[in-house]
XYZ file of C-alpha atoms in Angstrom:
733
model
C -68.733 46.099 46.969
C -68.164 45.561 43.112
C -67.040 42.213 42.185
C -63.514 42.187 40.185
C -63.724 41.950 36.484
C -62.578 38.927 34.728
C -59.848 38.629 32.181
C -60.506 37.007 29.046
C -58.032 34.111 29.554
C -59.523 33.646 33.523
C -62.733 33.363 32.046
C -61.530 30.547 29.508
C -59.992 28.282 32.472
C -63.262 28.898 34.600
C -65.350 27.866 31.810
C -63.075 24.701 31.118
C -63.054 23.743 34.716
C -67.086 23.735 35.175
C -67.067 21.532 31.880
C -64.486 19.237 33.325
C -66.576 18.954 36.747
C -69.395 17.749 34.532
C -69.483 13.876 35.615
C -69.979 12.646 31.716
C -66.930 14.262 30.644
C -64.808 13.348 33.632
C -65.854 9.850 33.187
C -65.083 9.798 29.617
C -61.617 11.257 29.950
C -60.903 8.807 32.456
C -61.917 5.874 30.376
C -60.030 7.095 27.380
C -56.791 7.487 29.552
C -57.306 4.123 30.803
C -57.563 2.761 27.349
C -54.409 4.594 26.507
C -52.496 2.596 29.286
C -54.103 -0.597 28.451
C -52.930 -0.186 24.711
C -49.388 0.624 26.108
C -49.103 -2.245 28.380
C -50.425 -4.735 25.677
C -47.685 -2.928 23.496
C -45.121 -3.168 25.525
C -45.743 -6.497 26.780
C -45.831 -7.562 23.035
C -42.333 -6.098 22.464
C -40.946 -7.725 25.565
C -42.228 -11.052 24.416
C -41.007 -10.341 20.706
C -37.459 -9.261 22.227
C -37.008 -11.797 24.888
C -38.316 -14.894 23.269
C -39.091 -14.716 19.516
C -36.382 -16.436 17.609
C -38.232 -16.583 14.234
C -36.771 -15.716 10.981
C -33.256 -15.187 12.653
C -30.225 -14.450 10.290
C -27.399 -16.718 9.559
C -25.145 -16.860 12.995
C -22.122 -18.110 11.172
C -21.842 -14.910 9.456
C -20.770 -13.522 12.887
C -19.123 -16.688 14.158
C -16.930 -16.812 11.084
C -16.657 -13.114 10.266
C -14.694 -12.433 6.994
C -14.140 -8.951 5.937
C -12.308 -7.363 3.316
C -9.081 -6.640 5.281
C -5.792 -5.428 4.187
C -3.520 -7.584 1.905
C 0.112 -7.001 2.799
C 3.145 -7.180 0.324
C 6.430 -8.190 2.517
C 10.009 -8.123 1.373
C 12.149 -11.397 1.748
C 12.792 -10.491 5.515
C 9.114 -9.971 6.504
C 8.957 -6.535 6.645
C 6.113 -4.711 5.052
C 6.477 -3.097 1.656
C 2.900 -2.137 1.239
C -0.710 -2.667 2.691
C -3.334 -2.789 -0.077
C -6.988 -2.801 0.493
C -10.468 -2.175 -0.570
C -11.220 -1.293 3.122
C -8.129 -0.312 5.099
C -8.901 -2.912 7.609
C -7.320 -5.721 9.884
C -9.409 -7.956 11.864
C -8.182 -7.987 15.551
C -8.266 -11.217 18.013
C -9.517 -10.967 21.547
C -5.942 -11.661 22.727
C -4.602 -8.782 20.589
C -6.562 -6.154 22.587
C -4.380 -4.700 25.320
C -6.305 -3.900 28.805
C -6.084 -0.256 28.369
C -7.887 -0.318 25.004
C -10.562 -2.497 26.237
C -11.144 -0.125 29.286
C -11.433 2.970 26.973
C -13.718 1.674 24.916
C -15.862 0.272 27.449
C -15.876 3.669 29.443
C -16.881 5.434 26.523
C -19.378 2.979 25.097
C -20.862 0.277 27.369
C -19.361 0.328 30.635
C -21.442 -2.811 31.838
C -20.700 -5.048 28.757
C -19.512 -7.893 30.639
C -22.636 -7.936 33.007
C -25.286 -7.871 30.758
C -26.424 -10.364 27.932
C -26.854 -8.121 25.158
C -29.113 -5.415 26.405
C -28.674 -3.001 29.462
C -31.755 -2.641 31.385
C -30.164 0.053 33.421
C -29.176 1.803 30.491
C -32.592 1.721 29.082
C -34.273 2.924 32.048
C -31.810 5.783 32.319
C -32.504 6.796 28.685
C -35.914 6.366 28.872
C -35.956 8.965 32.036
C -33.864 11.438 30.322
C -35.422 11.303 26.928
C -38.768 11.432 28.539
C -37.937 14.364 30.492
C -36.480 16.153 27.333
C -39.749 15.371 25.461
C -42.063 16.857 28.386
C -39.986 19.984 28.585
C -40.051 20.757 24.829
C -44.129 20.168 25.239
C -44.325 22.617 27.899
C -41.751 24.981 26.411
C -43.123 25.294 22.758
C -46.087 23.106 22.698
C -44.336 20.597 20.462
C -43.148 16.812 20.444
C -39.445 16.253 19.687
C -38.837 12.432 19.610
C -34.869 13.248 19.185
C -32.836 10.944 21.920
C -30.672 12.972 23.896
C -29.355 9.836 25.655
C -28.611 6.558 24.177
C -28.668 2.952 25.437
C -27.349 0.995 22.859
C -24.683 -1.716 24.084
C -21.724 -2.822 22.083
C -23.623 -5.977 21.323
C -26.482 -4.027 19.549
C -24.081 -1.809 17.867
C -22.401 -4.967 16.451
C -25.644 -6.659 14.989
C -26.554 -3.178 13.625
C -23.284 -3.293 11.696
C -23.406 -6.878 10.474
C -26.912 -7.670 10.172
C -28.913 -4.177 9.693
C -26.074 -2.210 8.075
C -27.942 -2.698 4.684
C -31.346 -1.584 6.083
C -30.271 1.602 7.878
C -28.187 4.730 7.375
C -26.699 6.830 10.230
C -28.651 7.422 13.083
C -28.372 10.942 13.275
C -29.838 11.175 9.706
C -32.840 8.971 9.747
C -36.311 10.096 9.343
C -39.727 8.877 10.377
C -41.906 7.500 7.676
C -44.414 10.536 8.016
C -43.758 13.463 9.855
C -46.684 13.992 11.872
C -48.043 13.558 15.436
C -49.706 10.043 14.500
C -46.475 8.452 13.148
C -44.486 9.622 15.819
C -46.816 7.961 18.338
C -46.848 4.812 16.247
C -43.202 4.323 16.802
C -44.091 2.146 19.888
C -46.679 0.105 17.906
C -45.054 -3.156 16.888
C -48.051 -3.972 14.487
C -46.301 -1.419 12.243
C -43.451 -3.859 11.489
C -44.134 -3.756 7.675
C -42.992 -0.149 8.010
C -39.609 0.023 5.911
C -36.566 -0.094 8.108
C -36.001 3.690 8.194
C -38.144 3.316 11.043
C -35.647 3.885 13.776
C -38.042 2.835 16.649
C -38.851 -0.490 15.168
C -34.949 -0.839 14.226
C -34.204 -0.548 17.925
C -36.397 -3.293 18.834
C -34.793 -5.624 16.334
C -31.239 -4.662 17.600
C -32.220 -5.650 21.215
C -33.618 -9.026 19.807
C -30.490 -9.662 17.744
C -28.206 -8.828 20.574
C -29.931 -11.305 22.996
C -29.879 -13.969 20.371
C -26.251 -13.421 19.575
C -25.252 -13.623 23.140
C -27.174 -16.835 23.455
C -25.696 -18.230 20.401
C -22.244 -17.438 21.263
C -22.301 -19.061 24.860
C -23.409 -22.335 23.423
C -21.053 -25.358 23.970
C -20.312 -25.764 20.278
C -19.336 -22.185 19.938
C -17.371 -20.294 22.576
C -19.015 -21.922 25.719
C -18.335 -19.575 28.437
C -19.729 -16.230 28.770
C -16.538 -14.450 29.319
C -14.991 -16.069 26.445
C -18.240 -14.959 24.370
C -18.213 -11.539 25.261
C -14.499 -11.132 24.504
C -15.156 -12.473 20.811
C -18.107 -10.240 20.591
C -15.684 -6.949 21.700
C -13.128 -8.215 19.114
C -15.641 -8.500 16.207
C -17.082 -5.184 17.248
C -13.591 -3.519 17.313
C -13.027 -5.065 14.034
C -15.727 -3.432 12.347
C -15.914 0.196 13.798
C -15.178 2.861 11.638
C -12.498 5.416 12.415
C -12.781 7.508 9.504
C -9.475 6.646 7.433
C -9.516 2.901 8.924
C -11.683 0.212 9.905
C -11.162 -1.487 12.920
C -9.056 -0.587 16.006
C -5.946 -2.362 14.688
C -6.106 -0.525 11.350
C -6.514 2.629 13.236
C -3.711 2.234 15.787
C -1.519 1.824 12.857
C -2.750 4.775 10.749
C -2.708 7.287 13.509
C 0.178 6.315 15.713
C 2.056 3.924 13.359
C 2.116 1.454 16.403
C 0.942 -1.946 16.423
C -2.119 -2.361 18.717
C -0.559 -5.098 20.835
C 1.884 -2.949 21.940
C 0.012 -0.383 23.514
C 0.357 -0.139 27.407
C -0.566 2.448 30.082
C 1.542 4.920 28.484
C -0.746 4.984 25.563
C -3.820 5.790 27.593
C -4.633 8.978 25.743
C -4.026 7.245 22.268
C -6.509 4.555 23.630
C -8.980 7.376 24.798
C -8.571 9.028 21.406
C -9.554 5.912 19.444
C -12.536 4.975 21.761
C -13.874 8.668 21.233
C -13.686 8.735 17.463
C -16.257 5.973 16.722
C -18.935 7.901 18.070
C -18.860 10.279 15.001
C -15.656 9.809 12.847
C -16.156 12.798 10.715
C -16.437 15.150 13.912
C -13.817 13.420 16.257
C -11.248 11.988 13.784
C -8.605 14.792 12.679
C -8.088 15.440 9.078
C -5.102 14.382 7.252
C -2.527 17.373 7.750
C -4.821 19.106 9.991
C -2.877 21.812 11.902
C -1.450 20.289 14.984
C -2.136 23.404 16.892
C -5.656 23.855 15.626
C -7.749 25.831 18.097
C -10.689 25.884 15.930
C -14.105 24.547 16.756
C -12.841 21.422 15.016
C -9.506 21.120 16.951
C -11.030 21.564 20.056
C -14.033 19.317 19.594
C -11.640 16.547 19.182
C -9.528 17.179 22.236
C -12.700 17.782 24.474
C -13.847 14.270 23.221
C -10.821 12.628 24.013
C -10.636 14.271 27.229
C -14.242 13.294 27.989
C -13.443 9.318 27.625
C -10.411 10.058 30.013
C -12.971 11.486 32.442
C -15.263 8.309 31.912
C -12.305 6.163 32.356
C -11.647 7.764 35.758
C -15.166 7.638 36.663
C -15.169 3.872 35.846
C -11.820 3.456 38.379
C -9.631 2.479 35.363
C -7.579 5.614 35.884
C -6.815 7.971 38.515
C -7.868 11.758 38.037
C -3.802 12.777 38.392
C -3.195 10.439 35.406
C -6.036 11.760 33.689
C -4.743 15.472 33.942
C -1.409 14.275 32.621
C -2.755 12.448 29.635
C -4.919 15.218 28.597
C -2.108 17.414 28.219
C -0.852 15.259 25.126
C -1.507 16.201 21.612
C -4.258 14.720 19.285
C -2.519 12.659 16.675
C -2.563 14.342 13.263
C -2.049 11.929 10.311
C 0.531 13.244 8.015
C 0.305 11.114 5.157
C -2.606 8.835 3.858
C -1.108 5.372 4.227
C -3.780 3.575 2.667
C -2.498 1.619 -0.476
C 0.403 3.873 -0.403
C 4.022 2.899 -0.581
C 7.453 4.008 -0.639
C 8.288 1.471 -3.171
C 5.683 1.757 -5.872
C 7.812 0.165 -8.467
C 8.307 -2.851 -6.374
C 4.311 -2.910 -5.746
C 3.909 -2.411 -9.128
C 5.904 -5.589 -10.635
C 4.500 -7.490 -8.077
C 0.991 -6.868 -9.223
C 2.049 -7.416 -12.680
C 3.629 -10.682 -11.738
C 0.511 -11.807 -9.656
C -1.284 -11.344 -12.734
C 1.051 -13.353 -15.227
C 0.685 -16.105 -12.809
C -3.143 -15.955 -12.651
C -3.177 -15.182 -8.929
C -5.819 -12.736 -8.752
C -5.036 -9.251 -7.794
C -8.514 -8.850 -6.309
C -7.413 -11.328 -3.824
C -4.682 -9.525 -2.519
C -6.835 -6.321 -2.146
C -9.468 -8.271 -0.142
C -6.789 -9.388 1.986
C -7.390 -13.164 1.156
C -3.853 -13.524 0.351
C -0.382 -12.102 1.644
C 2.638 -11.818 -1.085
C 6.205 -12.498 0.138
C 8.560 -11.046 -2.551
C 12.191 -11.381 -3.168
C 12.878 -7.613 -2.317
C 15.223 -6.454 0.246
C 13.628 -3.272 1.726
C 17.133 -2.387 3.105
C 18.590 -2.782 -0.251
C 15.386 -0.949 -2.007
C 16.028 1.989 0.298
C 19.754 2.243 -0.671
C 18.769 2.026 -4.561
C 16.429 4.663 -3.979
C 18.772 7.038 -2.173
C 21.458 6.533 -4.454
C 19.249 7.524 -7.152
C 18.250 10.782 -5.469
C 22.218 11.549 -5.077
C 23.148 10.707 -8.211
C 20.378 13.153 -9.656
C 21.393 15.684 -7.211
C 24.991 15.650 -8.543
C 23.803 15.830 -12.026
C 21.355 18.868 -11.258
C 24.210 20.633 -9.496
C 26.000 20.533 -12.894
C 23.064 21.087 -14.925
C 20.619 23.474 -12.569
C 18.496 24.303 -15.476
C 17.086 20.440 -15.416
C 16.466 20.382 -11.934
C 13.437 17.794 -11.045
C 13.537 16.714 -14.879
C 15.743 13.912 -15.079
C 14.981 10.363 -14.132
C 16.738 7.588 -12.646
C 16.132 3.771 -12.766
C 17.999 1.223 -10.973
C 17.709 -2.697 -10.602
C 19.444 -5.047 -8.294
C 19.242 -8.758 -9.024
C 20.778 -11.970 -7.130
C 23.095 -13.458 -9.549
C 22.098 -17.364 -8.770
C 18.255 -17.066 -9.237
C 17.674 -13.508 -11.067
C 15.450 -12.600 -7.723
C 14.745 -8.881 -7.547
C 16.561 -7.558 -4.568
C 15.283 -3.849 -5.400
C 13.708 -1.952 -8.301
C 13.232 1.952 -8.694
C 11.589 2.993 -11.493
C 11.874 6.583 -11.088
C 12.776 9.414 -8.636
C 10.607 10.773 -5.881
C 8.416 14.134 -6.259
C 7.258 16.571 -3.818
C 3.705 17.627 -2.966
C 3.932 20.027 -0.139
C 5.721 18.245 2.817
C 4.836 14.673 1.198
C 6.169 12.681 -1.030
C 6.195 9.546 -2.837
C 8.161 7.859 -5.665
C 7.066 7.697 -9.290
C 4.686 4.809 -10.117
C 6.177 5.006 -13.634
C 8.468 1.935 -13.971
C 11.306 2.983 -16.161
C 13.011 -0.268 -15.337
C 10.732 -1.788 -18.023
C 10.883 1.122 -20.601
C 12.597 0.699 -23.655
C 15.792 2.822 -24.673
C 18.686 2.887 -26.620
C 21.426 1.148 -24.461
C 24.630 2.626 -26.043
C 28.053 1.099 -25.605
C 26.495 -1.343 -22.696
C 25.553 -3.459 -25.961
C 29.025 -3.996 -26.849
C 29.817 -7.133 -24.684
C 27.123 -9.049 -26.627
C 29.524 -8.660 -29.539
C 32.826 -9.536 -27.760
C 31.045 -12.703 -26.427
C 29.843 -13.724 -29.888
C 33.478 -13.211 -30.967
C 34.827 -15.496 -28.327
C 32.270 -18.015 -29.157
C 33.329 -18.038 -32.420
C 36.972 -18.806 -31.958
C 38.270 -15.413 -31.025
C 40.369 -14.474 -28.093
C 40.848 -11.961 -25.715
C 44.466 -11.208 -27.118
C 43.231 -11.453 -30.397
C 44.113 -8.227 -32.545
C 41.583 -5.792 -34.106
C 42.404 -2.820 -36.101
C 41.285 0.871 -34.504
C 41.326 3.261 -37.545
C 38.582 4.715 -39.544
C 36.915 2.988 -42.327
C 33.527 3.432 -44.173
C 30.555 0.654 -44.150
C 27.655 0.422 -46.479
C 24.592 1.380 -45.140
C 22.386 -0.716 -47.558
C 21.576 -0.738 -51.092
C 21.473 2.591 -52.568
C 21.906 4.300 -49.301
C 25.639 5.123 -49.360
C 28.299 4.471 -46.811
C 29.059 5.716 -43.127
C 32.122 6.576 -41.382
C 32.392 5.266 -38.185
C 34.214 7.366 -35.366
C 35.364 6.726 -31.681
C 33.794 9.002 -28.963
C 37.342 10.609 -28.742
C 37.796 11.037 -32.291
C 41.177 9.415 -31.746
C 42.552 5.941 -33.101
C 44.873 3.542 -31.270
C 45.805 1.407 -34.462
C 45.880 -2.300 -33.886
C 44.691 -3.376 -30.251
C 43.517 -6.555 -28.682
C 39.762 -7.328 -28.266
C 39.966 -7.019 -24.519
C 41.548 -3.405 -24.832
C 38.870 -2.654 -27.465
C 36.153 -3.491 -25.077
C 37.307 -2.090 -21.765
C 38.152 1.355 -23.622
C 34.658 1.074 -25.458
C 36.290 1.647 -28.877
C 33.165 1.878 -31.586
C 35.497 1.338 -34.667
C 36.910 -2.162 -33.557
C 33.706 -3.097 -32.281
C 31.843 -2.556 -35.673
C 35.048 -4.110 -37.743
C 34.691 -6.878 -35.091
C 30.595 -7.407 -36.251
C 31.702 -7.220 -40.021
C 34.361 -9.847 -39.485
C 31.958 -12.209 -37.926
C 29.867 -12.125 -41.029
C 31.351 -11.979 -44.655
C 32.025 -8.255 -44.275
C 29.076 -7.262 -46.393
C 26.064 -5.369 -45.179
C 23.827 -8.129 -45.754
C 25.873 -10.645 -43.869
C 27.708 -8.309 -41.116
C 27.555 -10.924 -38.457
C 25.105 -8.839 -36.470
C 22.693 -11.770 -36.849
C 25.058 -14.028 -34.784
C 25.394 -11.081 -32.264
C 21.454 -11.021 -31.968
C 21.424 -14.655 -31.386
C 23.958 -14.417 -28.617
C 21.454 -11.353 -26.897
C 18.614 -13.970 -27.143
C 20.676 -16.618 -25.592
C 21.130 -14.283 -22.550
C 17.427 -13.748 -22.345
C 17.152 -10.362 -24.584
C 13.518 -10.364 -26.066
C 13.615 -6.709 -27.250
C 13.355 -6.295 -31.107
C 16.452 -5.247 -33.065
C 16.275 -2.556 -35.787
C 16.332 -4.305 -39.256
C 15.576 -3.457 -42.908
C 14.897 -5.154 -46.035
C 17.199 -5.027 -48.795
C 16.521 -5.042 -52.570
C 16.035 -8.648 -52.561
C 13.594 -8.724 -50.042
C 15.924 -9.948 -47.348
C 15.993 -8.915 -43.750
C 19.214 -7.300 -42.869
C 20.381 -5.629 -39.584
C 22.477 -2.446 -39.463
C 25.994 -3.099 -38.144
C 25.776 0.154 -36.116
C 23.217 -1.730 -33.743
C 26.827 -3.312 -32.510
C 27.016 0.136 -30.788
C 23.661 0.126 -28.894
C 21.336 1.697 -31.419
C 18.545 -0.532 -30.792
C 16.226 -0.438 -27.792
C 15.729 -2.735 -24.663
C 14.745 -2.457 -21.197
C 17.180 -2.008 -18.178
C 15.588 -5.106 -16.839
C 16.479 -7.419 -19.468
C 20.140 -5.932 -20.002
C 20.853 -6.240 -16.372
C 19.735 -9.955 -16.492
C 21.897 -10.537 -19.336
C 24.967 -9.378 -17.584
C 23.743 -11.389 -14.262
C 23.950 -14.278 -16.569
C 27.404 -13.705 -17.804
C 28.510 -13.449 -13.813
C 27.020 -16.408 -13.074
C 26.645 -18.790 -15.828
C 22.872 -19.456 -15.152
C 20.285 -18.972 -17.163
C 16.915 -18.025 -15.522
C 13.976 -14.973 -15.767
C 13.835 -12.438 -13.026
C 11.114 -12.698 -10.551
C 9.905 -10.826 -7.547
C 7.047 -12.867 -6.060
C 8.595 -15.639 -3.841
C 5.694 -17.273 -2.222
C 1.750 -16.169 -1.822
C -0.047 -17.196 1.637
C -3.590 -17.594 1.912
C -5.763 -15.936 4.782
C -5.465 -19.022 6.967
C -1.837 -19.644 6.648
C -1.994 -22.026 3.508
C 0.630 -22.011 0.748
C -1.352 -20.770 -2.495
C 1.875 -20.337 -4.687
C 5.621 -20.844 -4.307
C 8.087 -20.067 -6.800
C 10.090 -23.174 -7.927
C 13.862 -22.840 -9.238
C 13.984 -22.808 -12.903
C 17.487 -21.921 -13.244
C 19.675 -23.815 -15.690
C 23.353 -23.726 -17.133
C 23.892 -20.904 -19.576
C 23.504 -22.031 -23.260
C 26.589 -20.118 -23.939
C 29.975 -21.872 -23.641
C 31.679 -21.415 -20.224
C 34.857 -20.557 -21.706
C 33.554 -17.571 -23.749
C 31.703 -16.373 -20.767
C 35.118 -16.448 -18.685
C 36.689 -14.526 -21.404
C 34.173 -11.649 -21.613
C 34.071 -11.450 -17.683
C 37.865 -11.023 -17.663
C 37.609 -8.058 -20.232
C 34.824 -6.613 -18.558
C 36.544 -6.715 -14.958
C 39.565 -4.481 -16.851
C 36.776 -1.783 -17.544
C 37.206 -1.328 -13.843
C 40.677 -2.113 -13.169
C 42.836 -1.045 -16.032
C 43.892 2.579 -16.648
C 42.059 3.658 -19.819
C 38.704 1.645 -18.731
C 35.820 3.524 -18.757
C 35.076 2.795 -15.378
C 38.660 2.864 -13.890
C 37.251 5.692 -11.604
C 36.087 3.073 -9.450
C 39.480 1.664 -8.844
C 41.005 4.998 -8.599
C 38.631 5.998 -5.572
C 39.573 3.147 -3.860
C 36.420 1.095 -4.249
C 37.065 -2.124 -2.597
C 34.027 -4.336 -4.054
C 35.453 -6.304 -7.060
C 33.062 -5.812 -9.937
C 33.162 -6.201 -13.605
C 30.839 -3.965 -15.721
C 30.208 -1.694 -18.722
C 29.196 2.077 -19.320
C 26.879 2.879 -21.669
C 26.175 6.330 -23.406
C 23.903 6.998 -26.473
C 24.260 9.415 -29.075
C 23.821 13.241 -27.968
C 24.041 12.026 -24.660
C 20.287 10.977 -24.294
C 21.004 7.989 -21.891
C 23.581 7.029 -19.544
C 23.868 3.671 -18.109
C 26.208 1.522 -16.063
C 25.779 -2.353 -15.448
C 27.945 -4.272 -13.353
C 28.135 -7.464 -11.123
C 30.340 -9.220 -8.465
C 31.182 -12.689 -9.465
C 29.393 -15.945 -9.050
C 26.108 -17.246 -7.935
C 26.166 -15.469 -4.527
C 27.236 -12.221 -6.460
C 24.725 -9.442 -7.400
C 24.235 -7.499 -10.334
C 22.974 -3.728 -10.398
C 21.809 -2.068 -13.536
C 21.626 1.927 -13.546
C 20.306 4.501 -15.844
C 19.758 8.169 -16.162
C 17.640 9.953 -18.898
C 14.716 12.338 -19.568
C 11.281 11.055 -19.997
C 11.090 12.982 -23.204
C 14.203 11.639 -24.562
C 15.945 15.162 -24.396
C 19.780 15.506 -24.164
C 21.619 15.387 -20.720
C 24.207 17.504 -21.847
C 27.885 17.246 -23.218
C 30.170 15.006 -21.615
C 27.195 13.518 -19.553
C 28.519 9.975 -20.267
C 27.527 6.754 -18.417
C 30.730 6.950 -16.484
C 30.155 10.383 -15.239
C 26.437 10.264 -14.497
C 25.387 6.536 -13.963
C 28.623 4.935 -12.465
C 28.033 7.038 -9.426
C 24.675 5.665 -8.562
C 26.015 2.346 -9.161
C 28.953 2.581 -6.943
C 26.687 3.762 -3.934
C 24.213 0.829 -4.382
C 27.117 -1.645 -4.762
C 29.161 -0.169 -2.215
C 26.474 0.024 0.642
C 25.242 -3.313 -0.003
C 28.416 -5.011 0.839
C 29.504 -2.522 3.705
C 26.002 -3.200 5.470
C 26.500 -7.055 4.801
C 23.354 -7.248 2.950
C 25.033 -9.785 0.497
C 27.626 -12.447 1.027
C 30.998 -11.393 0.768
C 32.217 -11.331 -3.054
C 34.925 -13.590 -4.313
C 37.591 -12.518 -6.656
C 37.277 -12.936 -10.278
C 39.349 -15.710 -11.611
C 42.391 -14.837 -13.561
């Protein structure tokens, strides 16, 4: 019978078998295999000894024991409410007692279920990882004859992840992106050989060995009597430090992440927040993949959206497996939506004017803005957030009323407002501009128009009349309201002064001239305070009064033919510029009789609770005669209460808060103001202003009474209606 023919491949295996059966070859292979096993055993023993017993060249344990990170610095209002959280990294440290059980259970289920039972490394997890990853390598070797050392199962404990973040962070990059030093079979095999310890730390295999050694060492150090003593307390501290360092994409640390994604304090999480805890625990595996983007579609069914939901649900399943959660409850929590952050709350605020003013004051006091952004200090301001919201809303409402009359100017006009406490000039609210829209989000303009120089119009007139009262005039003194020309300086001719209504009342009292805001009597009075000439018009005396009331802005001046500095009498009508803040503070001093600079920073507290700065009270009695102050207050009160007063519409509308104040309107209606106060040390002063950034005209008849007064009315009225200030006393008769 013919023998069956052999295929070429069969012939190869037969020849190979014959060669292997030769005794010298077989013995050589056995010897080589035994040598490989011996080398591996020696290496494994060396690695075990290195991890378990080698404590040479260890880093400083105090770095972890006294962990100090760049955290969030907070600006608070006077009642302890948060105005803004500022940081280089949006992070809060969390203490063990602040971690609710449900949060701890979610993270342990997702990352390290045996955390409290091992001493830094989990031998069970290592064995499981070796078995699973070894099977993966063997499968790839059989399927496509390639060696793939990419792990499919991890074994890192939370302790190992912590030491990686603290001690090895600068030496490694993200695990998924690490490459071996040389991509060949020899260097892949060399990963297990400790003698290659001098290879740069991009060697992931060597780093894993170092992680294990450091994790054991940290557990040993934390349980020492001089540190935390008990194993339980040491583990709690390790967990808290890890959860303070973990990256959640937009926030660092679980406490900041809870605030960012859910606007909720971590310590308030309970069983009803299990889905939230599972979400946070799922994110840290890969924040880029598992954390939703800002303004991501809430019903996102894309690969990205499903991946985030599936990761959260996987953590819930792990909580069921670890008996922290029933399967029925897990099903219920899986039905809840993933949180979608609608705004980036890092270094943002609804009151940027307040934040900007606070930062400026910190710089002026040499307290260091960097300390705030590192979380080294907390700032307590004088601002009342409730009053701040009232002022911001009042500005929006006032602008809305104006733009209904002038729709062609919609979204172009600007409002600024300031609220001061009379007794100490503390800033209770400050609005530097309107809010503007970006899609569905908004924030307030961070340009602080409260500190911008603008002409103030008739709101300057009280300085003139106060100067007259300081120089012997009285509210009932007479002044003539009739047209007259004044010299505008050597060789410049004359200018006829007119009133807003183009009418003249003849002889009237000084008080009536002020509350009716008559231009002609005001300029006459300014001239009378001097010798009646352009060179000596009395404006210098008025400026001195303004300086006594804290005004620092320059006044328009000129040089005459003899080289002397002279001031235009028309400056009495508010032609010069000043800021809304200094003007409002001057009215505050008139109302209270106390001279003091406005301020916003009340107290600065260090990270450990120590006092870094506390604002001393610097108020002192006004340098202006109290009798003169009383007379000008009397006349400014009539601006509101007397028919014909420019703000009489307040009384006519049954406004019940007793206030004094003055309107202001500049030429061509480019700026509209109202400044007003309640009486005494416990009162408040409110300044409001509407204009365009480019100094365009607001339009005919857009006076301070029509445009700015409604904003003042809303602010002042709501403050007292909501009892945010002490009940205002009546002005003395």
